[in-house]
Amino acid sequence: MLSVGVNGYGTIGKRVADAVRAQPDMVVQGVGKTSPGHVADNALAAGYSLYAPSDDEKASFEGAGTDVAGTVEDLVAESDVIVDATPGGVGEQNRTLYEQLETPAVFQGAEAPAVAETSFNARANYDEARDASYVRVVSCNTTGLSRLLAPLKETYGIETVRATLIRRGGDPDQPSRGPINDILPDPITVPSHHGPDVQTIFPSLSIDTMGVTVPATLMHLHGVNVTLESTADVDAVRDLLAKESRIFVVPESARIEGCGALREFARDSGRPRGDIWENCVWGESISVEGDEFYCFQAIHQEADVVPENVDALRAMFDLKDAAESIATTDERLGLSLRQRSRDSERVLTGRACDD
Ligand SMILES: NC(=O)c1ccc[n+]([C@@H]2O[C@H](COP(=O)([O-])OP(=O)(O)OC[C@H]3O[C@@H](n4cnc5c(N)ncnc54)[C@H](OP(=O)(O)O)[C@@H]3O)[C@@H](O)[C@H]2O)c1
């Protein structure tokens, strides 16, 4: 069993810890966090040992009556590998400690690509992380684009990609994030930095992106246009995407018209925290005009990178090949929205009748 320390137990870290614990070939050694409070209490209640970055922070936990197993340095020494899910820039600082203790690590998307030997998306470049000591799982937006582009590239070839990313202002637990009642070109400069990040996965891809930030916490929404290298049939493209385990082609019959309804659907489907690990591509939005592909997809920013972290760990330790790892992760997490969508149509219909 691979012993995994999760350093940083916020939006991403708490989900990665639960996902790791659900796997048959890895265990959670413990989780790192700076401050006591309800998140720390829930980590302990969930059975995770807590580690603090410094002795001062350890004392602050103890002062609050919260059990601490040790320092992050202890966690790094006790673990086979660390998933670093600290805020952007902290991971880069932590790398020195990981190197000193010869503990490999997975970093997250806000770190610069140079923090790791390779950037990672399981569907697109799993093998590049095989036997690597430092891997960076790309951001939620880049993960969503990579999953969509990989099958299109393999089947039709891609001449160029243009995507507008309408990004949530913050996560639900981030009251300091905005905007409030505003819509920001973000960044104002065009193209945005997202295209170059996708190129860390597909180095020679022609891609331009524009970013917008809106006052929402639910999901990101992407409007994507891909010029393919060959003409395509719309039904064939829809079938291609529907076969991808981490793409949920939202059926028209589900009557899911926006991101709020998607999250409600996930909650009704029994997903932990209402998480949606898949890209949600609206079936009705999939359009093909000759060699031009268009779609809208929603990306649950808190969740889509979670299975990717699990697969990155398996790639680094050469535990399984890409297909086996993705299948194991998906099965253990319960990625079955497509299955559930048929059930939920009945649930939704039933509710309508009840009303
Ligand atoms: N949130 C998203 O939508 C999202 C999506 C994809 C990727 N990511 C990436 O995931 C990474 C983490 O983001 P997040 O949203 O999960 O952040 P977050 O919610 O702010 O959580 C950060 C966690 O790191 C802990 N922490 C802070 N400094 C630390 C240190 N020096 N040592 C150990 N733990 C420390 C924090 O503990 P305290 O709370 O106790 O201070 C908190 O538990 C970033 O690279 C981000 O870009 C985020």
mmCIF file with all atom_site columns, N, CA and C and ligand atoms in Angstrom, residues 7-14 32-36 39 51-53 57 61 72 84-90 93-94 107-111 137-141 168 170-171 173-174 177 220 300-305, ligand 1:
data_model
loop_
_atom_site.group_PDB
_atom_site.id
_atom_site.type_symbol
_atom_site.label_atom_id
_atom_site.label_alt_id
_atom_site.label_comp_id
_atom_site.label_asym_id
_atom_site.label_entity_id
_atom_site.label_seq_id
_atom_site.pdbx_PDB_ins_code
_atom_site.Cartn_x
_atom_site.Cartn_y
_atom_site.Cartn_z
_atom_site.occupancy
_atom_site.B_iso_or_equiv
_atom_site.pdbx_formal_charge
_atom_site.auth_seq_id
_atom_site.auth_comp_id
_atom_site.auth_asym_id
_atom_site.auth_atom_id
_atom_site.pdbx_PDB_model_num
ATOM   1   N N   . ASN A 1 7   ? -0.512  17.248 2.181   1.00 0.00 ? 7   ASN A N   1
ATOM   2   C CA  . ASN A 1 7   ? -0.087  18.486 2.833   1.00 0.00 ? 7   ASN A CA  1
ATOM   3   C C   . ASN A 1 7   ? -0.914  19.632 2.292   1.00 0.00 ? 7   ASN A C   1
ATOM   4   N N   . GLY A 1 8   ? -1.825  20.150 3.122   1.00 0.00 ? 8   GLY A N   1
ATOM   5   C CA  . GLY A 1 8   ? -2.811  21.143 2.672   1.00 0.00 ? 8   GLY A CA  1
ATOM   6   C C   . GLY A 1 8   ? -4.159  20.455 2.612   1.00 0.00 ? 8   GLY A C   1
ATOM   7   N N   . TYR A 1 9   ? -5.034  20.821 3.540   1.00 0.00 ? 9   TYR A N   1
ATOM   8   C CA  . TYR A 1 9   ? -6.316  20.120 3.672   1.00 0.00 ? 9   TYR A CA  1
ATOM   9   C C   . TYR A 1 9   ? -7.439  21.140 3.498   1.00 0.00 ? 9   TYR A C   1
ATOM   10  N N   . GLY A 1 10  ? -7.426  21.806 2.325   1.00 0.00 ? 10  GLY A N   1
ATOM   11  C CA  . GLY A 1 10  ? -8.482  22.762 2.013   1.00 0.00 ? 10  GLY A CA  1
ATOM   12  C C   . GLY A 1 10  ? -9.400  22.168 0.965   1.00 0.00 ? 10  GLY A C   1
ATOM   13  N N   . THR A 1 11  ? -9.859  23.010 0.054   1.00 0.00 ? 11  THR A N   1
ATOM   14  C CA  . THR A 1 11  ? -10.812 22.576 -0.973  1.00 0.00 ? 11  THR A CA  1
ATOM   15  C C   . THR A 1 11  ? -10.335 21.307 -1.682  1.00 0.00 ? 11  THR A C   1
ATOM   16  N N   . ILE A 1 12  ? -9.114  21.305 -2.158  1.00 0.00 ? 12  ILE A N   1
ATOM   17  C CA  . ILE A 1 12  ? -8.611  20.167 -2.934  1.00 0.00 ? 12  ILE A CA  1
ATOM   18  C C   . ILE A 1 12  ? -8.093  19.062 -2.014  1.00 0.00 ? 12  ILE A C   1
ATOM   19  N N   . GLY A 1 13  ? -7.320  19.438 -1.000  1.00 0.00 ? 13  GLY A N   1
ATOM   20  C CA  . GLY A 1 13  ? -6.682  18.427 -0.147  1.00 0.00 ? 13  GLY A CA  1
ATOM   21  C C   . GLY A 1 13  ? -7.670  17.507 0.537   1.00 0.00 ? 13  GLY A C   1
ATOM   22  N N   . LYS A 1 14  ? -8.779  18.061 1.047   1.00 0.00 ? 14  LYS A N   1
ATOM   23  C CA  . LYS A 1 14  ? -9.728  17.187 1.772   1.00 0.00 ? 14  LYS A CA  1
ATOM   24  C C   . LYS A 1 14  ? -10.366 16.184 0.812   1.00 0.00 ? 14  LYS A C   1
ATOM   25  N N   . GLY A 1 32  ? -1.850  17.725 6.419   1.00 0.00 ? 32  GLY A N   1
ATOM   26  C CA  . GLY A 1 32  ? -1.198  18.918 6.962   1.00 0.00 ? 32  GLY A CA  1
ATOM   27  C C   . GLY A 1 32  ? -2.072  20.141 6.802   1.00 0.00 ? 32  GLY A C   1
ATOM   28  N N   . LYS A 1 33  ? -2.055  21.002 7.823   1.00 0.00 ? 33  LYS A N   1
ATOM   29  C CA  . LYS A 1 33  ? -2.871  22.217 7.784   1.00 0.00 ? 33  LYS A CA  1
ATOM   30  C C   . LYS A 1 33  ? -2.312  23.166 8.806   1.00 0.00 ? 33  LYS A C   1
ATOM   31  N N   . THR A 1 34  ? -2.550  24.475 8.634   1.00 0.00 ? 34  THR A N   1
ATOM   32  C CA  . THR A 1 34  ? -1.883  25.442 9.527   1.00 0.00 ? 34  THR A CA  1
ATOM   33  C C   . THR A 1 34  ? -2.682  25.772 10.777  1.00 0.00 ? 34  THR A C   1
ATOM   34  N N   . SER A 1 35  ? -4.024  25.649 10.710  1.00 0.00 ? 35  SER A N   1
ATOM   35  C CA  . SER A 1 35  ? -4.810  26.227 11.817  1.00 0.00 ? 35  SER A CA  1
ATOM   36  C C   . SER A 1 35  ? -5.927  25.288 12.273  1.00 0.00 ? 35  SER A C   1
ATOM   37  N N   . PRO A 1 36  ? -6.276  25.383 13.567  1.00 0.00 ? 36  PRO A N   1
ATOM   38  C CA  . PRO A 1 36  ? -7.404  24.586 14.066  1.00 0.00 ? 36  PRO A CA  1
ATOM   39  C C   . PRO A 1 36  ? -8.731  25.195 13.602  1.00 0.00 ? 36  PRO A C   1
ATOM   40  N N   . VAL A 1 39  ? -12.621 22.601 10.095  1.00 0.00 ? 39  VAL A N   1
ATOM   41  C CA  . VAL A 1 39  ? -12.060 21.708 9.068   1.00 0.00 ? 39  VAL A CA  1
ATOM   42  C C   . VAL A 1 39  ? -11.108 20.702 9.720   1.00 0.00 ? 39  VAL A C   1
ATOM   43  N N   . TYR A 1 51  ? -1.144  17.153 10.969  1.00 0.00 ? 51  TYR A N   1
ATOM   44  C CA  . TYR A 1 51  ? 0.247   17.593 11.114  1.00 0.00 ? 51  TYR A CA  1
ATOM   45  C C   . TYR A 1 51  ? 0.307   19.097 10.850  1.00 0.00 ? 51  TYR A C   1
ATOM   46  N N   . ALA A 1 52  ? 1.093   19.819 11.635  1.00 0.00 ? 52  ALA A N   1
ATOM   47  C CA  . ALA A 1 52  ? 1.192   21.278 11.501  1.00 0.00 ? 52  ALA A CA  1
ATOM   48  C C   . ALA A 1 52  ? 2.543   21.638 10.892  1.00 0.00 ? 52  ALA A C   1
ATOM   49  N N   . PRO A 1 53  ? 2.586   22.704 10.070  1.00 0.00 ? 53  PRO A N   1
ATOM   50  C CA  . PRO A 1 53  ? 3.849   23.041 9.406   1.00 0.00 ? 53  PRO A CA  1
ATOM   51  C C   . PRO A 1 53  ? 4.986   23.371 10.375  1.00 0.00 ? 53  PRO A C   1
ATOM   52  N N   . GLU A 1 57  ? 2.703   26.471 15.063  1.00 0.00 ? 57  GLU A N   1
ATOM   53  C CA  . GLU A 1 57  ? 1.347   26.114 14.616  1.00 0.00 ? 57  GLU A CA  1
ATOM   54  C C   . GLU A 1 57  ? 0.851   24.864 15.348  1.00 0.00 ? 57  GLU A C   1
ATOM   55  N N   . PHE A 1 61  ? -2.651  24.445 17.571  1.00 0.00 ? 61  PHE A N   1
ATOM   56  C CA  . PHE A 1 61  ? -3.630  23.342 17.563  1.00 0.00 ? 61  PHE A CA  1
ATOM   57  C C   . PHE A 1 61  ? -3.840  22.834 18.992  1.00 0.00 ? 61  PHE A C   1
ATOM   58  N N   . VAL A 1 72  ? 4.673   18.858 9.815   1.00 0.00 ? 72  VAL A N   1
ATOM   59  C CA  . VAL A 1 72  ? 4.642   18.448 8.409   1.00 0.00 ? 72  VAL A CA  1
ATOM   60  C C   . VAL A 1 72  ? 5.931   17.709 8.049   1.00 0.00 ? 72  VAL A C   1
ATOM   61  N N   . ASP A 1 84  ? 0.805   17.698 -2.380  1.00 0.00 ? 84  ASP A N   1
ATOM   62  C CA  . ASP A 1 84  ? 0.847   19.050 -1.839  1.00 0.00 ? 84  ASP A CA  1
ATOM   63  C C   . ASP A 1 84  ? -0.343  19.818 -2.382  1.00 0.00 ? 84  ASP A C   1
ATOM   64  N N   . ALA A 1 85  ? -1.275  20.165 -1.498  1.00 0.00 ? 85  ALA A N   1
ATOM   65  C CA  . ALA A 1 85  ? -2.465  20.925 -1.901  1.00 0.00 ? 85  ALA A CA  1
ATOM   66  C C   . ALA A 1 85  ? -2.537  22.208 -1.087  1.00 0.00 ? 85  ALA A C   1
ATOM   67  N N   . THR A 1 86  ? -1.377  22.807 -0.881  1.00 0.00 ? 86  THR A N   1
ATOM   68  C CA  . THR A 1 86  ? -1.307  24.101 -0.197  1.00 0.00 ? 86  THR A CA  1
ATOM   69  C C   . THR A 1 86  ? -1.597  25.204 -1.222  1.00 0.00 ? 86  THR A C   1
ATOM   70  N N   . PRO A 1 87  ? -1.834  26.444 -0.760  1.00 0.00 ? 87  PRO A N   1
ATOM   71  C CA  . PRO A 1 87  ? -2.106  27.529 -1.716  1.00 0.00 ? 87  PRO A CA  1
ATOM   72  C C   . PRO A 1 87  ? -0.931  27.751 -2.668  1.00 0.00 ? 87  PRO A C   1
ATOM   73  N N   . GLY A 1 88  ? -1.252  28.300 -3.851  1.00 0.00 ? 88  GLY A N   1
ATOM   74  C CA  . GLY A 1 88  ? -0.241  28.505 -4.885  1.00 0.00 ? 88  GLY A CA  1
ATOM   75  C C   . GLY A 1 88  ? 1.004   29.201 -4.347  1.00 0.00 ? 88  GLY A C   1
ATOM   76  N N   . GLY A 1 89  ? 2.158   28.698 -4.693  1.00 0.00 ? 89  GLY A N   1
ATOM   77  C CA  . GLY A 1 89  ? 3.434   29.282 -4.273  1.00 0.00 ? 89  GLY A CA  1
ATOM   78  C C   . GLY A 1 89  ? 4.010   28.606 -3.040  1.00 0.00 ? 89  GLY A C   1
ATOM   79  N N   . VAL A 1 90  ? 3.140   28.089 -2.166  1.00 0.00 ? 90  VAL A N   1
ATOM   80  C CA  . VAL A 1 90  ? 3.624   27.401 -0.953  1.00 0.00 ? 90  VAL A CA  1
ATOM   81  C C   . VAL A 1 90  ? 4.228   26.052 -1.341  1.00 0.00 ? 90  VAL A C   1
ATOM   82  N N   . GLN A 1 93  ? 7.782   26.325 -2.276  1.00 0.00 ? 93  GLN A N   1
ATOM   83  C CA  . GLN A 1 93  ? 8.652   26.436 -1.083  1.00 0.00 ? 93  GLN A CA  1
ATOM   84  C C   . GLN A 1 93  ? 8.810   25.077 -0.399  1.00 0.00 ? 93  GLN A C   1
ATOM   85  N N   . ASN A 1 94  ? 7.725   24.294 -0.396  1.00 0.00 ? 94  ASN A N   1
ATOM   86  C CA  . ASN A 1 94  ? 7.770   22.992 0.283   1.00 0.00 ? 94  ASN A CA  1
ATOM   87  C C   . ASN A 1 94  ? 8.666   21.990 -0.429  1.00 0.00 ? 94  ASN A C   1
ATOM   88  N N   . PHE A 1 107 ? 2.189   18.156 -7.060  1.00 0.00 ? 107 PHE A N   1
ATOM   89  C CA  . PHE A 1 107 ? 1.808   19.548 -6.818  1.00 0.00 ? 107 PHE A CA  1
ATOM   90  C C   . PHE A 1 107 ? 0.528   19.866 -7.589  1.00 0.00 ? 107 PHE A C   1
ATOM   91  N N   . GLN A 1 108 ? -0.042  21.053 -7.303  1.00 0.00 ? 108 GLN A N   1
ATOM   92  C CA  . GLN A 1 108 ? -1.310  21.441 -7.929  1.00 0.00 ? 108 GLN A CA  1
ATOM   93  C C   . GLN A 1 108 ? -1.104  22.581 -8.930  1.00 0.00 ? 108 GLN A C   1
ATOM   94  N N   . GLY A 1 109 ? -2.223  22.943 -9.559  1.00 0.00 ? 109 GLY A N   1
ATOM   95  C CA  . GLY A 1 109 ? -2.178  23.812 -10.729 1.00 0.00 ? 109 GLY A CA  1
ATOM   96  C C   . GLY A 1 109 ? -1.715  25.231 -10.517 1.00 0.00 ? 109 GLY A C   1
ATOM   97  N N   . ALA A 1 110 ? -1.813  25.773 -9.295  1.00 0.00 ? 110 ALA A N   1
ATOM   98  C CA  . ALA A 1 110 ? -1.376  27.158 -9.114  1.00 0.00 ? 110 ALA A CA  1
ATOM   99  C C   . ALA A 1 110 ? 0.138   27.276 -9.030  1.00 0.00 ? 110 ALA A C   1
ATOM   100 N N   . GLU A 1 111 ? 0.831   26.148 -8.892  1.00 0.00 ? 111 GLU A N   1
ATOM   101 C CA  . GLU A 1 111 ? 2.297   26.201 -8.920  1.00 0.00 ? 111 GLU A CA  1
ATOM   102 C C   . GLU A 1 111 ? 2.767   26.378 -10.364 1.00 0.00 ? 111 GLU A C   1
ATOM   103 N N   . VAL A 1 137 ? -0.263  18.278 -11.140 1.00 0.00 ? 137 VAL A N   1
ATOM   104 C CA  . VAL A 1 137 ? -1.594  18.101 -11.733 1.00 0.00 ? 137 VAL A CA  1
ATOM   105 C C   . VAL A 1 137 ? -2.076  19.485 -12.161 1.00 0.00 ? 137 VAL A C   1
ATOM   106 N N   . VAL A 1 138 ? -2.426  19.626 -13.437 1.00 0.00 ? 138 VAL A N   1
ATOM   107 C CA  . VAL A 1 138 ? -2.782  20.954 -13.955 1.00 0.00 ? 138 VAL A CA  1
ATOM   108 C C   . VAL A 1 138 ? -4.087  21.445 -13.327 1.00 0.00 ? 138 VAL A C   1
ATOM   109 N N   . SER A 1 139 ? -4.384  22.714 -13.545 1.00 0.00 ? 139 SER A N   1
ATOM   110 C CA  . SER A 1 139 ? -5.535  23.354 -12.894 1.00 0.00 ? 139 SER A CA  1
ATOM   111 C C   . SER A 1 139 ? -6.854  22.720 -13.325 1.00 0.00 ? 139 SER A C   1
ATOM   112 N N   . CYS A 1 140 ? -7.899  23.118 -12.634 1.00 0.00 ? 140 CYS A N   1
ATOM   113 C CA  . CYS A 1 140 ? -9.242  22.610 -12.964 1.00 0.00 ? 140 CYS A CA  1
ATOM   114 C C   . CYS A 1 140 ? -9.616  22.943 -14.399 1.00 0.00 ? 140 CYS A C   1
ATOM   115 N N   . ASN A 1 141 ? -9.342  24.177 -14.846 1.00 0.00 ? 141 ASN A N   1
ATOM   116 C CA  . ASN A 1 141 ? -9.688  24.551 -16.223 1.00 0.00 ? 141 ASN A CA  1
ATOM   117 C C   . ASN A 1 141 ? -8.858  23.769 -17.235 1.00 0.00 ? 141 ASN A C   1
ATOM   118 N N   . ARG A 1 168 ? -15.628 30.796 -12.119 1.00 0.00 ? 168 ARG A N   1
ATOM   119 C CA  . ARG A 1 168 ? -16.280 31.158 -10.852 1.00 0.00 ? 168 ARG A CA  1
ATOM   120 C C   . ARG A 1 168 ? -15.359 32.103 -10.075 1.00 0.00 ? 168 ARG A C   1
ATOM   121 N N   . GLY A 1 170 ? -14.972 32.408 -6.779  1.00 0.00 ? 170 GLY A N   1
ATOM   122 C CA  . GLY A 1 170 ? -14.319 31.786 -5.635  1.00 0.00 ? 170 GLY A CA  1
ATOM   123 C C   . GLY A 1 170 ? -15.036 30.508 -5.281  1.00 0.00 ? 170 GLY A C   1
ATOM   124 N N   . ASP A 1 171 ? -14.460 29.760 -4.354  1.00 0.00 ? 171 ASP A N   1
ATOM   125 C CA  . ASP A 1 171 ? -15.133 28.551 -3.867  1.00 0.00 ? 171 ASP A CA  1
ATOM   126 C C   . ASP A 1 171 ? -16.121 28.945 -2.765  1.00 0.00 ? 171 ASP A C   1
ATOM   127 N N   . ASP A 1 173 ? -16.377 28.352 0.273   1.00 0.00 ? 173 ASP A N   1
ATOM   128 C CA  . ASP A 1 173 ? -15.857 28.710 1.601   1.00 0.00 ? 173 ASP A CA  1
ATOM   129 C C   . ASP A 1 173 ? -14.874 29.871 1.542   1.00 0.00 ? 173 ASP A C   1
ATOM   130 N N   . GLN A 1 174 ? -14.930 30.669 0.480   1.00 0.00 ? 174 GLN A N   1
ATOM   131 C CA  . GLN A 1 174 ? -13.976 31.774 0.345   1.00 0.00 ? 174 GLN A CA  1
ATOM   132 C C   . GLN A 1 174 ? -14.709 33.112 0.305   1.00 0.00 ? 174 GLN A C   1
ATOM   133 N N   . ARG A 1 177 ? -13.296 36.236 -1.618  1.00 0.00 ? 177 ARG A N   1
ATOM   134 C CA  . ARG A 1 177 ? -13.132 36.285 -3.074  1.00 0.00 ? 177 ARG A CA  1
ATOM   135 C C   . ARG A 1 177 ? -14.297 37.019 -3.723  1.00 0.00 ? 177 ARG A C   1
ATOM   136 N N   . HIS A 1 220 ? -17.060 26.389 -13.303 1.00 0.00 ? 220 HIS A N   1
ATOM   137 C CA  . HIS A 1 220 ? -16.620 27.168 -14.459 1.00 0.00 ? 220 HIS A CA  1
ATOM   138 C C   . HIS A 1 220 ? -17.464 26.749 -15.663 1.00 0.00 ? 220 HIS A C   1
ATOM   139 N N   . HIS A 1 300 ? -16.553 21.418 -12.549 1.00 0.00 ? 300 HIS A N   1
ATOM   140 C CA  . HIS A 1 300 ? -16.636 21.649 -11.104 1.00 0.00 ? 300 HIS A CA  1
ATOM   141 C C   . HIS A 1 300 ? -15.221 21.803 -10.566 1.00 0.00 ? 300 HIS A C   1
ATOM   142 N N   . GLN A 1 301 ? -14.871 23.049 -10.295 1.00 0.00 ? 301 GLN A N   1
ATOM   143 C CA  . GLN A 1 301 ? -13.484 23.391 -9.964  1.00 0.00 ? 301 GLN A CA  1
ATOM   144 C C   . GLN A 1 301 ? -12.979 22.695 -8.716  1.00 0.00 ? 301 GLN A C   1
ATOM   145 N N   . GLU A 1 302 ? -13.879 22.383 -7.789  1.00 0.00 ? 302 GLU A N   1
ATOM   146 C CA  . GLU A 1 302 ? -13.442 21.756 -6.533  1.00 0.00 ? 302 GLU A CA  1
ATOM   147 C C   . GLU A 1 302 ? -13.141 20.266 -6.716  1.00 0.00 ? 302 GLU A C   1
ATOM   148 N N   . ALA A 1 303 ? -13.589 19.703 -7.834  1.00 0.00 ? 303 ALA A N   1
ATOM   149 C CA  . ALA A 1 303 ? -13.623 18.232 -7.911  1.00 0.00 ? 303 ALA A CA  1
ATOM   150 C C   . ALA A 1 303 ? -12.866 17.604 -9.078  1.00 0.00 ? 303 ALA A C   1
ATOM   151 N N   . ASP A 1 304 ? -12.783 18.286 -10.235 1.00 0.00 ? 304 ASP A N   1
ATOM   152 C CA  . ASP A 1 304 ? -12.316 17.536 -11.417 1.00 0.00 ? 304 ASP A CA  1
ATOM   153 C C   . ASP A 1 304 ? -10.865 17.084 -11.308 1.00 0.00 ? 304 ASP A C   1
ATOM   154 N N   . VAL A 1 305 ? -10.035 17.823 -10.525 1.00 0.00 ? 305 VAL A N   1
ATOM   155 C CA  . VAL A 1 305 ? -8.629  17.420 -10.433 1.00 0.00 ? 305 VAL A CA  1
ATOM   156 C C   . VAL A 1 305 ? -8.419  16.263 -9.448  1.00 0.00 ? 305 VAL A C   1
HETATM 157 N N1  . LIG B 2 .   ? -10.036 25.451 -5.314  1.00 0.00 ? 1   LIG B N1  1
HETATM 158 C C1  . LIG B 2 .   ? -10.049 25.149 -6.562  1.00 0.00 ? 1   LIG B C1  1
HETATM 159 O O1  . LIG B 2 .   ? -11.032 25.376 -7.248  1.00 0.00 ? 1   LIG B O1  1
HETATM 160 C C2  . LIG B 2 .   ? -8.868  24.471 -7.196  1.00 0.00 ? 1   LIG B C2  1
HETATM 161 C C3  . LIG B 2 .   ? -9.066  23.733 -8.353  1.00 0.00 ? 1   LIG B C3  1
HETATM 162 C C4  . LIG B 2 .   ? -7.993  23.075 -8.937  1.00 0.00 ? 1   LIG B C4  1
HETATM 163 C C5  . LIG B 2 .   ? -6.726  23.225 -8.399  1.00 0.00 ? 1   LIG B C5  1
HETATM 164 N N2  . LIG B 2 .   ? -6.561  23.989 -7.275  1.00 0.00 ? 1   LIG B N2  1
HETATM 165 C C6  . LIG B 2 .   ? -5.213  24.139 -6.757  1.00 0.00 ? 1   LIG B C6  1
HETATM 166 O O2  . LIG B 2 .   ? -5.049  23.395 -5.553  1.00 0.00 ? 1   LIG B O2  1
HETATM 167 C C7  . LIG B 2 .   ? -4.132  24.065 -4.695  1.00 0.00 ? 1   LIG B C7  1
HETATM 168 C C8  . LIG B 2 .   ? -4.805  24.274 -3.367  1.00 0.00 ? 1   LIG B C8  1
HETATM 169 O O3  . LIG B 2 .   ? -5.952  25.081 -3.568  1.00 0.00 ? 1   LIG B O3  1
HETATM 170 P P1  . LIG B 2 .   ? -7.180  25.030 -2.566  1.00 0.00 ? 1   LIG B P1  1
HETATM 171 O O4  . LIG B 2 .   ? -8.270  25.800 -3.225  1.00 0.00 ? 1   LIG B O4  1
HETATM 172 O O5  . LIG B 2 .   ? -7.435  23.654 -2.105  1.00 0.00 ? 1   LIG B O5  1
HETATM 173 O O6  . LIG B 2 .   ? -6.605  25.891 -1.354  1.00 0.00 ? 1   LIG B O6  1
HETATM 174 P P2  . LIG B 2 .   ? -7.276  26.141 0.074   1.00 0.00 ? 1   LIG B P2  1
HETATM 175 O O7  . LIG B 2 .   ? -8.699  25.725 0.067   1.00 0.00 ? 1   LIG B O7  1
HETATM 176 O O8  . LIG B 2 .   ? -6.927  27.508 0.458   1.00 0.00 ? 1   LIG B O8  1
HETATM 177 O O9  . LIG B 2 .   ? -6.511  25.097 1.031   1.00 0.00 ? 1   LIG B O9  1
HETATM 178 C C9  . LIG B 2 .   ? -5.149  25.235 1.301   1.00 0.00 ? 1   LIG B C9  1
HETATM 179 C C10 . LIG B 2 .   ? -4.785  24.328 2.452   1.00 0.00 ? 1   LIG B C10 1
HETATM 180 O O10 . LIG B 2 .   ? -3.386  24.414 2.653   1.00 0.00 ? 1   LIG B O10 1
HETATM 181 C C11 . LIG B 2 .   ? -3.142  24.637 4.050   1.00 0.00 ? 1   LIG B C11 1
HETATM 182 N N3  . LIG B 2 .   ? -1.872  25.350 4.154   1.00 0.00 ? 1   LIG B N3  1
HETATM 183 C C12 . LIG B 2 .   ? -1.593  26.640 3.928   1.00 0.00 ? 1   LIG B C12 1
HETATM 184 N N4  . LIG B 2 .   ? -0.283  26.865 4.079   1.00 0.00 ? 1   LIG B N4  1
HETATM 185 C C13 . LIG B 2 .   ? 0.270   25.682 4.437   1.00 0.00 ? 1   LIG B C13 1
HETATM 186 C C14 . LIG B 2 .   ? 1.574   25.254 4.769   1.00 0.00 ? 1   LIG B C14 1
HETATM 187 N N5  . LIG B 2 .   ? 2.603   26.105 4.752   1.00 0.00 ? 1   LIG B N5  1
HETATM 188 N N6  . LIG B 2 .   ? 1.766   23.948 5.081   1.00 0.00 ? 1   LIG B N6  1
HETATM 189 C C15 . LIG B 2 .   ? 0.731   23.068 5.124   1.00 0.00 ? 1   LIG B C15 1
HETATM 190 N N7  . LIG B 2 .   ? -0.529  23.441 4.836   1.00 0.00 ? 1   LIG B N7  1
HETATM 191 C C16 . LIG B 2 .   ? -0.750  24.714 4.496   1.00 0.00 ? 1   LIG B C16 1
HETATM 192 C C17 . LIG B 2 .   ? -4.340  25.415 4.529   1.00 0.00 ? 1   LIG B C17 1
HETATM 193 O O11 . LIG B 2 .   ? -4.482  25.251 5.909   1.00 0.00 ? 1   LIG B O11 1
HETATM 194 P P3  . LIG B 2 .   ? -5.226  26.344 6.795   1.00 0.00 ? 1   LIG B P3  1
HETATM 195 O O12 . LIG B 2 .   ? -6.593  26.534 6.198   1.00 0.00 ? 1   LIG B O12 1
HETATM 196 O O13 . LIG B 2 .   ? -5.256  25.731 8.147   1.00 0.00 ? 1   LIG B O13 1
HETATM 197 O O14 . LIG B 2 .   ? -4.390  27.588 6.699   1.00 0.00 ? 1   LIG B O14 1
HETATM 198 C C18 . LIG B 2 .   ? -5.449  24.694 3.775   1.00 0.00 ? 1   LIG B C18 1
HETATM 199 O O15 . LIG B 2 .   ? -5.788  23.510 4.434   1.00 0.00 ? 1   LIG B O15 1
HETATM 200 C C19 . LIG B 2 .   ? -3.722  25.353 -5.435  1.00 0.00 ? 1   LIG B C19 1
HETATM 201 O O16 . LIG B 2 .   ? -2.558  25.093 -6.189  1.00 0.00 ? 1   LIG B O16 1
HETATM 202 C C20 . LIG B 2 .   ? -4.881  25.567 -6.373  1.00 0.00 ? 1   LIG B C20 1
HETATM 203 O O17 . LIG B 2 .   ? -4.566  26.307 -7.526  1.00 0.00 ? 1   LIG B O17 1
HETATM 204 C C21 . LIG B 2 .   ? -7.602  24.601 -6.645  1.00 0.00 ? 1   LIG B C21 1
#
